[in-house]
Amino acid sequence: YLLTEEVETGSLGFSRMNRLSDYCRVLPLPPRGIAPQQASLSRAYRLLENGWGLKLGNLTEQRQELAGELPFISVKVRFFPPISQFIEEGERRHPRQKLILGDRHPATGKPCYVDYCLTLPPRSLPEFSIWVQRYADKAQVLAPPTLVDHHRQTAIALASRYGLFPQQSQGSE
């Protein structure tokens, strides 16, 4: 991946290198020097640290976020065994994450679940959602309500796809 910046606006983003080969050309722009490039890189690192994944949002979102004017969203996901043990081991998935261990199972002594809590900018919810979905039935989104509803609807659509809810069929294949 390559960190990109729109010269005219200062908007930051990431692009896959192999998708740029047909579009790259040297532009006759005056050199910017190291200081402005380092400032842009610093902004990109702050956005990466705040968010989840590589989507940095649009220019307006970036400016609001970097100025501290963009409200972040509290997210809470409950993970169940055996994935909860893997989640518990990941102490550094995000700089602001908080893990809350559930009650201990009487037979194993291990937590019955692990709650994964953090705050994210709105731009990161789709990528975070994809990360949660990879754990399927071992994860339950608890907050925010919009993300809970999104995951509930995704689960219903998946069950329908497999014929468990034929009255809500998604159409033929």
JSON list of N, CA and C in Angstrom, two decimals, residues 96-150:
[
{"chain": "A", "resi": 96, "resn": "ARG", "atom": "N", "xyz": [-6.45, 2.21, 22.04]},
{"chain": "A", "resi": 96, "resn": "ARG", "atom": "CA", "xyz": [-7.43, 2.58, 23.06]},
{"chain": "A", "resi": 96, "resn": "ARG", "atom": "C", "xyz": [-8.37, 1.43, 23.44]},
{"chain": "A", "resi": 97, "resn": "GLN", "atom": "N", "xyz": [-8.06, 0.22, 23.04]},
{"chain": "A", "resi": 97, "resn": "GLN", "atom": "CA", "xyz": [-8.95, -0.89, 23.32]},
{"chain": "A", "resi": 97, "resn": "GLN", "atom": "C", "xyz": [-8.99, -1.20, 24.82]},
{"chain": "A", "resi": 98, "resn": "LYS", "atom": "N", "xyz": [-10.10, -1.76, 25.25]},
{"chain": "A", "resi": 98, "resn": "LYS", "atom": "CA", "xyz": [-10.25, -2.21, 26.62]},
{"chain": "A", "resi": 98, "resn": "LYS", "atom": "C", "xyz": [-10.89, -3.59, 26.57]},
{"chain": "A", "resi": 99, "resn": "LEU", "atom": "N", "xyz": [-10.30, -4.54, 27.27]},
{"chain": "A", "resi": 99, "resn": "LEU", "atom": "CA", "xyz": [-10.84, -5.89, 27.35]},
{"chain": "A", "resi": 99, "resn": "LEU", "atom": "C", "xyz": [-11.45, -6.09, 28.73]},
{"chain": "A", "resi": 100, "resn": "ILE", "atom": "N", "xyz": [-12.68, -6.59, 28.75]},
{"chain": "A", "resi": 100, "resn": "ILE", "atom": "CA", "xyz": [-13.36, -6.88, 30.00]},
{"chain": "A", "resi": 100, "resn": "ILE", "atom": "C", "xyz": [-13.68, -8.37, 30.00]},
{"chain": "A", "resi": 101, "resn": "LEU", "atom": "N", "xyz": [-13.11, -9.08, 30.96]},
{"chain": "A", "resi": 101, "resn": "LEU", "atom": "CA", "xyz": [-13.31, -10.52, 31.03]},
{"chain": "A", "resi": 101, "resn": "LEU", "atom": "C", "xyz": [-14.62, -10.82, 31.73]},
{"chain": "A", "resi": 102, "resn": "GLY", "atom": "N", "xyz": [-15.38, -11.76, 31.16]},
{"chain": "A", "resi": 102, "resn": "GLY", "atom": "CA", "xyz": [-16.64, -12.18, 31.76]},
{"chain": "A", "resi": 102, "resn": "GLY", "atom": "C", "xyz": [-16.40, -13.11, 32.94]},
{"chain": "A", "resi": 103, "resn": "ASP", "atom": "N", "xyz": [-17.49, -13.58, 33.53]},
{"chain": "A", "resi": 103, "resn": "ASP", "atom": "CA", "xyz": [-17.41, -14.54, 34.63]},
{"chain": "A", "resi": 103, "resn": "ASP", "atom": "C", "xyz": [-16.65, -15.78, 34.20]},
{"chain": "A", "resi": 104, "resn": "ARG", "atom": "N", "xyz": [-16.00, -16.41, 35.14]},
{"chain": "A", "resi": 104, "resn": "ARG", "atom": "CA", "xyz": [-15.23, -17.62, 34.87]},
{"chain": "A", "resi": 104, "resn": "ARG", "atom": "C", "xyz": [-16.14, -18.84, 34.80]},
{"chain": "A", "resi": 105, "resn": "HIS", "atom": "N", "xyz": [-15.86, -19.69, 33.82]},
{"chain": "A", "resi": 105, "resn": "HIS", "atom": "CA", "xyz": [-16.60, -20.95, 33.68]},
{"chain": "A", "resi": 105, "resn": "HIS", "atom": "C", "xyz": [-16.17, -21.87, 34.83]},
{"chain": "A", "resi": 106, "resn": "PRO", "atom": "N", "xyz": [-17.12, -22.46, 35.56]},
{"chain": "A", "resi": 106, "resn": "PRO", "atom": "CA", "xyz": [-16.76, -23.27, 36.72]},
{"chain": "A", "resi": 106, "resn": "PRO", "atom": "C", "xyz": [-15.87, -24.47, 36.39]},
{"chain": "A", "resi": 107, "resn": "ALA", "atom": "N", "xyz": [-16.05, -25.05, 35.22]},
{"chain": "A", "resi": 107, "resn": "ALA", "atom": "CA", "xyz": [-15.26, -26.25, 34.88]},
{"chain": "A", "resi": 107, "resn": "ALA", "atom": "C", "xyz": [-13.87, -25.91, 34.37]},
{"chain": "A", "resi": 108, "resn": "THR", "atom": "N", "xyz": [-13.74, -24.85, 33.56]},
{"chain": "A", "resi": 108, "resn": "THR", "atom": "CA", "xyz": [-12.45, -24.54, 32.92]},
{"chain": "A", "resi": 108, "resn": "THR", "atom": "C", "xyz": [-11.69, -23.42, 33.63]},
{"chain": "A", "resi": 109, "resn": "GLY", "atom": "N", "xyz": [-12.39, -22.59, 34.36]},
{"chain": "A", "resi": 109, "resn": "GLY", "atom": "CA", "xyz": [-11.75, -21.44, 35.00]},
{"chain": "A", "resi": 109, "resn": "GLY", "atom": "C", "xyz": [-11.45, -20.31, 34.04]},
{"chain": "A", "resi": 110, "resn": "LYS", "atom": "N", "xyz": [-11.83, -20.48, 32.77]},
{"chain": "A", "resi": 110, "resn": "LYS", "atom": "CA", "xyz": [-11.60, -19.43, 31.77]},
{"chain": "A", "resi": 110, "resn": "LYS", "atom": "C", "xyz": [-12.83, -18.56, 31.64]},
{"chain": "A", "resi": 111, "resn": "PRO", "atom": "N", "xyz": [-12.65, -17.32, 31.16]},
{"chain": "A", "resi": 111, "resn": "PRO", "atom": "CA", "xyz": [-13.82, -16.44, 30.99]},
{"chain": "A", "resi": 111, "resn": "PRO", "atom": "C", "xyz": [-14.84, -17.04, 30.03]},
{"chain": "A", "resi": 112, "resn": "CYS", "atom": "N", "xyz": [-16.11, -16.87, 30.37]},
{"chain": "A", "resi": 112, "resn": "CYS", "atom": "CA", "xyz": [-17.20, -17.33, 29.49]},
{"chain": "A", "resi": 112, "resn": "CYS", "atom": "C", "xyz": [-17.30, -16.45, 28.25]},
{"chain": "A", "resi": 113, "resn": "TYR", "atom": "N", "xyz": [-16.77, -15.24, 28.33]},
{"chain": "A", "resi": 113, "resn": "TYR", "atom": "CA", "xyz": [-16.75, -14.31, 27.21]},
{"chain": "A", "resi": 113, "resn": "TYR", "atom": "C", "xyz": [-15.74, -13.21, 27.49]},
{"chain": "A", "resi": 114, "resn": "VAL", "atom": "N", "xyz": [-15.39, -12.47, 26.47]},
{"chain": "A", "resi": 114, "resn": "VAL", "atom": "CA", "xyz": [-14.53, -11.29, 26.59]},
{"chain": "A", "resi": 114, "resn": "VAL", "atom": "C", "xyz": [-15.21, -10.15, 25.85]},
{"chain": "A", "resi": 115, "resn": "ASP", "atom": "N", "xyz": [-15.40, -9.03, 26.53]},
{"chain": "A", "resi": 115, "resn": "ASP", "atom": "CA", "xyz": [-15.95, -7.84, 25.88]},
{"chain": "A", "resi": 115, "resn": "ASP", "atom": "C", "xyz": [-14.79, -6.99, 25.37]},
{"chain": "A", "resi": 116, "resn": "TYR", "atom": "N", "xyz": [-14.87, -6.65, 24.09]},
{"chain": "A", "resi": 116, "resn": "TYR", "atom": "CA", "xyz": [-13.86, -5.82, 23.43]},
{"chain": "A", "resi": 116, "resn": "TYR", "atom": "C", "xyz": [-14.47, -4.44, 23.24]},
{"chain": "A", "resi": 117, "resn": "CYS", "atom": "N", "xyz": [-13.92, -3.44, 23.90]},
{"chain": "A", "resi": 117, "resn": "CYS", "atom": "CA", "xyz": [-14.49, -2.09, 23.88]},
{"chain": "A", "resi": 117, "resn": "CYS", "atom": "C", "xyz": [-13.46, -1.09, 23.35]},
{"chain": "A", "resi": 118, "resn": "LEU", "atom": "N", "xyz": [-13.92, -0.15, 22.54]},
{"chain": "A", "resi": 118, "resn": "LEU", "atom": "CA", "xyz": [-13.08, 0.94, 22.07]},
{"chain": "A", "resi": 118, "resn": "LEU", "atom": "C", "xyz": [-13.95, 2.02, 21.44]},
{"chain": "A", "resi": 119, "resn": "THR", "atom": "N", "xyz": [-13.35, 3.15, 21.17]},
{"chain": "A", "resi": 119, "resn": "THR", "atom": "CA", "xyz": [-14.04, 4.22, 20.45]},
{"chain": "A", "resi": 119, "resn": "THR", "atom": "C", "xyz": [-13.37, 4.38, 19.09]},
{"chain": "A", "resi": 120, "resn": "LEU", "atom": "N", "xyz": [-14.21, 4.59, 18.08]},
{"chain": "A", "resi": 120, "resn": "LEU", "atom": "CA", "xyz": [-13.71, 4.73, 16.71]},
{"chain": "A", "resi": 120, "resn": "LEU", "atom": "C", "xyz": [-14.38, 5.90, 16.01]},
{"chain": "A", "resi": 121, "resn": "PRO", "atom": "N", "xyz": [-13.69, 6.50, 15.05]},
{"chain": "A", "resi": 121, "resn": "PRO", "atom": "CA", "xyz": [-14.35, 7.49, 14.21]},
{"chain": "A", "resi": 121, "resn": "PRO", "atom": "C", "xyz": [-15.36, 6.77, 13.31]},
{"chain": "A", "resi": 122, "resn": "PRO", "atom": "N", "xyz": [-16.44, 7.42, 12.93]},
{"chain": "A", "resi": 122, "resn": "PRO", "atom": "CA", "xyz": [-17.46, 6.78, 12.10]},
{"chain": "A", "resi": 122, "resn": "PRO", "atom": "C", "xyz": [-16.91, 6.12, 10.84]},
{"chain": "A", "resi": 123, "resn": "ARG", "atom": "N", "xyz": [-15.86, 6.69, 10.24]},
{"chain": "A", "resi": 123, "resn": "ARG", "atom": "CA", "xyz": [-15.29, 6.15, 9.01]},
{"chain": "A", "resi": 123, "resn": "ARG", "atom": "C", "xyz": [-14.77, 4.73, 9.18]},
{"chain": "A", "resi": 124, "resn": "SER", "atom": "N", "xyz": [-14.49, 4.32, 10.41]},
{"chain": "A", "resi": 124, "resn": "SER", "atom": "CA", "xyz": [-13.88, 3.02, 10.66]},
{"chain": "A", "resi": 124, "resn": "SER", "atom": "C", "xyz": [-14.87, 1.90, 10.91]},
{"chain": "A", "resi": 125, "resn": "LEU", "atom": "N", "xyz": [-16.13, 2.23, 11.10]},
{"chain": "A", "resi": 125, "resn": "LEU", "atom": "CA", "xyz": [-17.11, 1.19, 11.43]},
{"chain": "A", "resi": 125, "resn": "LEU", "atom": "C", "xyz": [-17.23, 0.10, 10.35]},
{"chain": "A", "resi": 126, "resn": "PRO", "atom": "N", "xyz": [-17.24, 0.44, 9.05]},
{"chain": "A", "resi": 126, "resn": "PRO", "atom": "CA", "xyz": [-17.32, -0.64, 8.06]},
{"chain": "A", "resi": 126, "resn": "PRO", "atom": "C", "xyz": [-16.15, -1.63, 8.12]},
{"chain": "A", "resi": 127, "resn": "GLU", "atom": "N", "xyz": [-14.93, -1.13, 8.27]},
{"chain": "A", "resi": 127, "resn": "GLU", "atom": "CA", "xyz": [-13.77, -2.02, 8.34]},
{"chain": "A", "resi": 127, "resn": "GLU", "atom": "C", "xyz": [-13.76, -2.82, 9.65]},
{"chain": "A", "resi": 128, "resn": "PHE", "atom": "N", "xyz": [-14.14, -2.18, 10.74]},
{"chain": "A", "resi": 128, "resn": "PHE", "atom": "CA", "xyz": [-14.23, -2.89, 12.01]},
{"chain": "A", "resi": 128, "resn": "PHE", "atom": "C", "xyz": [-15.28, -3.99, 11.92]},
{"chain": "A", "resi": 129, "resn": "SER", "atom": "N", "xyz": [-16.38, -3.67, 11.28]},
{"chain": "A", "resi": 129, "resn": "SER", "atom": "CA", "xyz": [-17.47, -4.63, 11.11]},
{"chain": "A", "resi": 129, "resn": "SER", "atom": "C", "xyz": [-17.00, -5.87, 10.35]},
{"chain": "A", "resi": 130, "resn": "ILE", "atom": "N", "xyz": [-16.21, -5.68, 9.31]},
{"chain": "A", "resi": 130, "resn": "ILE", "atom": "CA", "xyz": [-15.66, -6.82, 8.56]},
{"chain": "A", "resi": 130, "resn": "ILE", "atom": "C", "xyz": [-14.77, -7.67, 9.45]},
{"chain": "A", "resi": 131, "resn": "TRP", "atom": "N", "xyz": [-13.98, -7.03, 10.31]},
{"chain": "A", "resi": 131, "resn": "TRP", "atom": "CA", "xyz": [-13.13, -7.77, 11.23]},
{"chain": "A", "resi": 131, "resn": "TRP", "atom": "C", "xyz": [-13.99, -8.62, 12.18]},
{"chain": "A", "resi": 132, "resn": "VAL", "atom": "N", "xyz": [-15.05, -8.06, 12.71]},
{"chain": "A", "resi": 132, "resn": "VAL", "atom": "CA", "xyz": [-15.92, -8.79, 13.63]},
{"chain": "A", "resi": 132, "resn": "VAL", "atom": "C", "xyz": [-16.60, -9.95, 12.91]},
{"chain": "A", "resi": 133, "resn": "GLN", "atom": "N", "xyz": [-17.06, -9.72, 11.68]},
{"chain": "A", "resi": 133, "resn": "GLN", "atom": "CA", "xyz": [-17.79, -10.75, 10.94]},
{"chain": "A", "resi": 133, "resn": "GLN", "atom": "C", "xyz": [-16.95, -12.01, 10.71]},
{"chain": "A", "resi": 134, "resn": "ARG", "atom": "N", "xyz": [-15.65, -11.89, 10.69]},
{"chain": "A", "resi": 134, "resn": "ARG", "atom": "CA", "xyz": [-14.82, -13.07, 10.45]},
{"chain": "A", "resi": 134, "resn": "ARG", "atom": "C", "xyz": [-14.93, -14.08, 11.60]},
{"chain": "A", "resi": 135, "resn": "TYR", "atom": "N", "xyz": [-15.44, -13.64, 12.75]},
{"chain": "A", "resi": 135, "resn": "TYR", "atom": "CA", "xyz": [-15.60, -14.55, 13.89]},
{"chain": "A", "resi": 135, "resn": "TYR", "atom": "C", "xyz": [-17.02, -15.10, 14.00]},
{"chain": "A", "resi": 136, "resn": "ALA", "atom": "N", "xyz": [-17.86, -14.75, 13.05]},
{"chain": "A", "resi": 136, "resn": "ALA", "atom": "CA", "xyz": [-19.21, -15.31, 12.86]},
{"chain": "A", "resi": 136, "resn": "ALA", "atom": "C", "xyz": [-19.98, -15.48, 14.16]},
{"chain": "A", "resi": 137, "resn": "ASP", "atom": "N", "xyz": [-20.32, -16.71, 14.48]},
{"chain": "A", "resi": 137, "resn": "ASP", "atom": "CA", "xyz": [-21.18, -16.99, 15.64]},
{"chain": "A", "resi": 137, "resn": "ASP", "atom": "C", "xyz": [-20.45, -16.88, 16.97]},
{"chain": "A", "resi": 138, "resn": "LYS", "atom": "N", "xyz": [-19.19, -16.56, 16.96]},
{"chain": "A", "resi": 138, "resn": "LYS", "atom": "CA", "xyz": [-18.42, -16.40, 18.20]},
{"chain": "A", "resi": 138, "resn": "LYS", "atom": "C", "xyz": [-18.32, -14.94, 18.62]},
{"chain": "A", "resi": 139, "resn": "ALA", "atom": "N", "xyz": [-19.06, -14.06, 17.94]},
{"chain": "A", "resi": 139, "resn": "ALA", "atom": "CA", "xyz": [-19.03, -12.63, 18.26]},
{"chain": "A", "resi": 139, "resn": "ALA", "atom": "C", "xyz": [-20.45, -12.08, 18.26]},
{"chain": "A", "resi": 140, "resn": "GLN", "atom": "N", "xyz": [-20.71, -11.18, 19.19]},
{"chain": "A", "resi": 140, "resn": "GLN", "atom": "CA", "xyz": [-22.00, -10.49, 19.25]},
{"chain": "A", "resi": 140, "resn": "GLN", "atom": "C", "xyz": [-21.73, -9.00, 19.48]},
{"chain": "A", "resi": 141, "resn": "VAL", "atom": "N", "xyz": [-22.17, -8.18, 18.54]},
{"chain": "A", "resi": 141, "resn": "VAL", "atom": "CA", "xyz": [-22.01, -6.74, 18.68]},
{"chain": "A", "resi": 141, "resn": "VAL", "atom": "C", "xyz": [-23.04, -6.25, 19.69]},
{"chain": "A", "resi": 142, "resn": "LEU", "atom": "N", "xyz": [-22.59, -5.49, 20.69]},
{"chain": "A", "resi": 142, "resn": "LEU", "atom": "CA", "xyz": [-23.47, -4.98, 21.74]},
{"chain": "A", "resi": 142, "resn": "LEU", "atom": "C", "xyz": [-23.72, -3.48, 21.62]},
{"chain": "A", "resi": 143, "resn": "ALA", "atom": "N", "xyz": [-22.83, -2.76, 20.97]},
{"chain": "A", "resi": 143, "resn": "ALA", "atom": "CA", "xyz": [-22.99, -1.31, 20.81]},
{"chain": "A", "resi": 143, "resn": "ALA", "atom": "C", "xyz": [-22.09, -0.85, 19.67]},
{"chain": "A", "resi": 144, "resn": "PRO", "atom": "N", "xyz": [-22.48, 0.20, 18.98]},
{"chain": "A", "resi": 144, "resn": "PRO", "atom": "CA", "xyz": [-23.67, 1.03, 19.09]},
{"chain": "A", "resi": 144, "resn": "PRO", "atom": "C", "xyz": [-24.88, 0.35, 18.43]},
{"chain": "A", "resi": 145, "resn": "PRO", "atom": "N", "xyz": [-26.09, 0.85, 18.69]},
{"chain": "A", "resi": 145, "resn": "PRO", "atom": "CA", "xyz": [-27.29, 0.22, 18.13]},
{"chain": "A", "resi": 145, "resn": "PRO", "atom": "C", "xyz": [-27.27, 0.08, 16.61]},
{"chain": "A", "resi": 146, "resn": "THR", "atom": "N", "xyz": [-26.70, 1.04, 15.91]},
{"chain": "A", "resi": 146, "resn": "THR", "atom": "CA", "xyz": [-26.67, 0.95, 14.43]},
{"chain": "A", "resi": 146, "resn": "THR", "atom": "C", "xyz": [-25.82, -0.23, 13.98]},
{"chain": "A", "resi": 147, "resn": "LEU", "atom": "N", "xyz": [-24.71, -0.48, 14.67]},
{"chain": "A", "resi": 147, "resn": "LEU", "atom": "CA", "xyz": [-23.85, -1.61, 14.33]},
{"chain": "A", "resi": 147, "resn": "LEU", "atom": "C", "xyz": [-24.49, -2.93, 14.75]},
{"chain": "A", "resi": 148, "resn": "VAL", "atom": "N", "xyz": [-25.19, -2.92, 15.88]},
{"chain": "A", "resi": 148, "resn": "VAL", "atom": "CA", "xyz": [-25.93, -4.12, 16.31]},
{"chain": "A", "resi": 148, "resn": "VAL", "atom": "C", "xyz": [-26.94, -4.50, 15.23]},
{"chain": "A", "resi": 149, "resn": "ASP", "atom": "N", "xyz": [-27.71, -3.50, 14.77]},
{"chain": "A", "resi": 149, "resn": "ASP", "atom": "CA", "xyz": [-28.72, -3.76, 13.75]},
{"chain": "A", "resi": 149, "resn": "ASP", "atom": "C", "xyz": [-28.08, -4.25, 12.44]},
{"chain": "A", "resi": 150, "resn": "HIS", "atom": "N", "xyz": [-26.96, -3.64, 12.06]},
{"chain": "A", "resi": 150, "resn": "HIS", "atom": "CA", "xyz": [-26.27, -4.05, 10.83]},
{"chain": "A", "resi": 150, "resn": "HIS", "atom": "C", "xyz": [-25.88, -5.53, 10.92]}
]
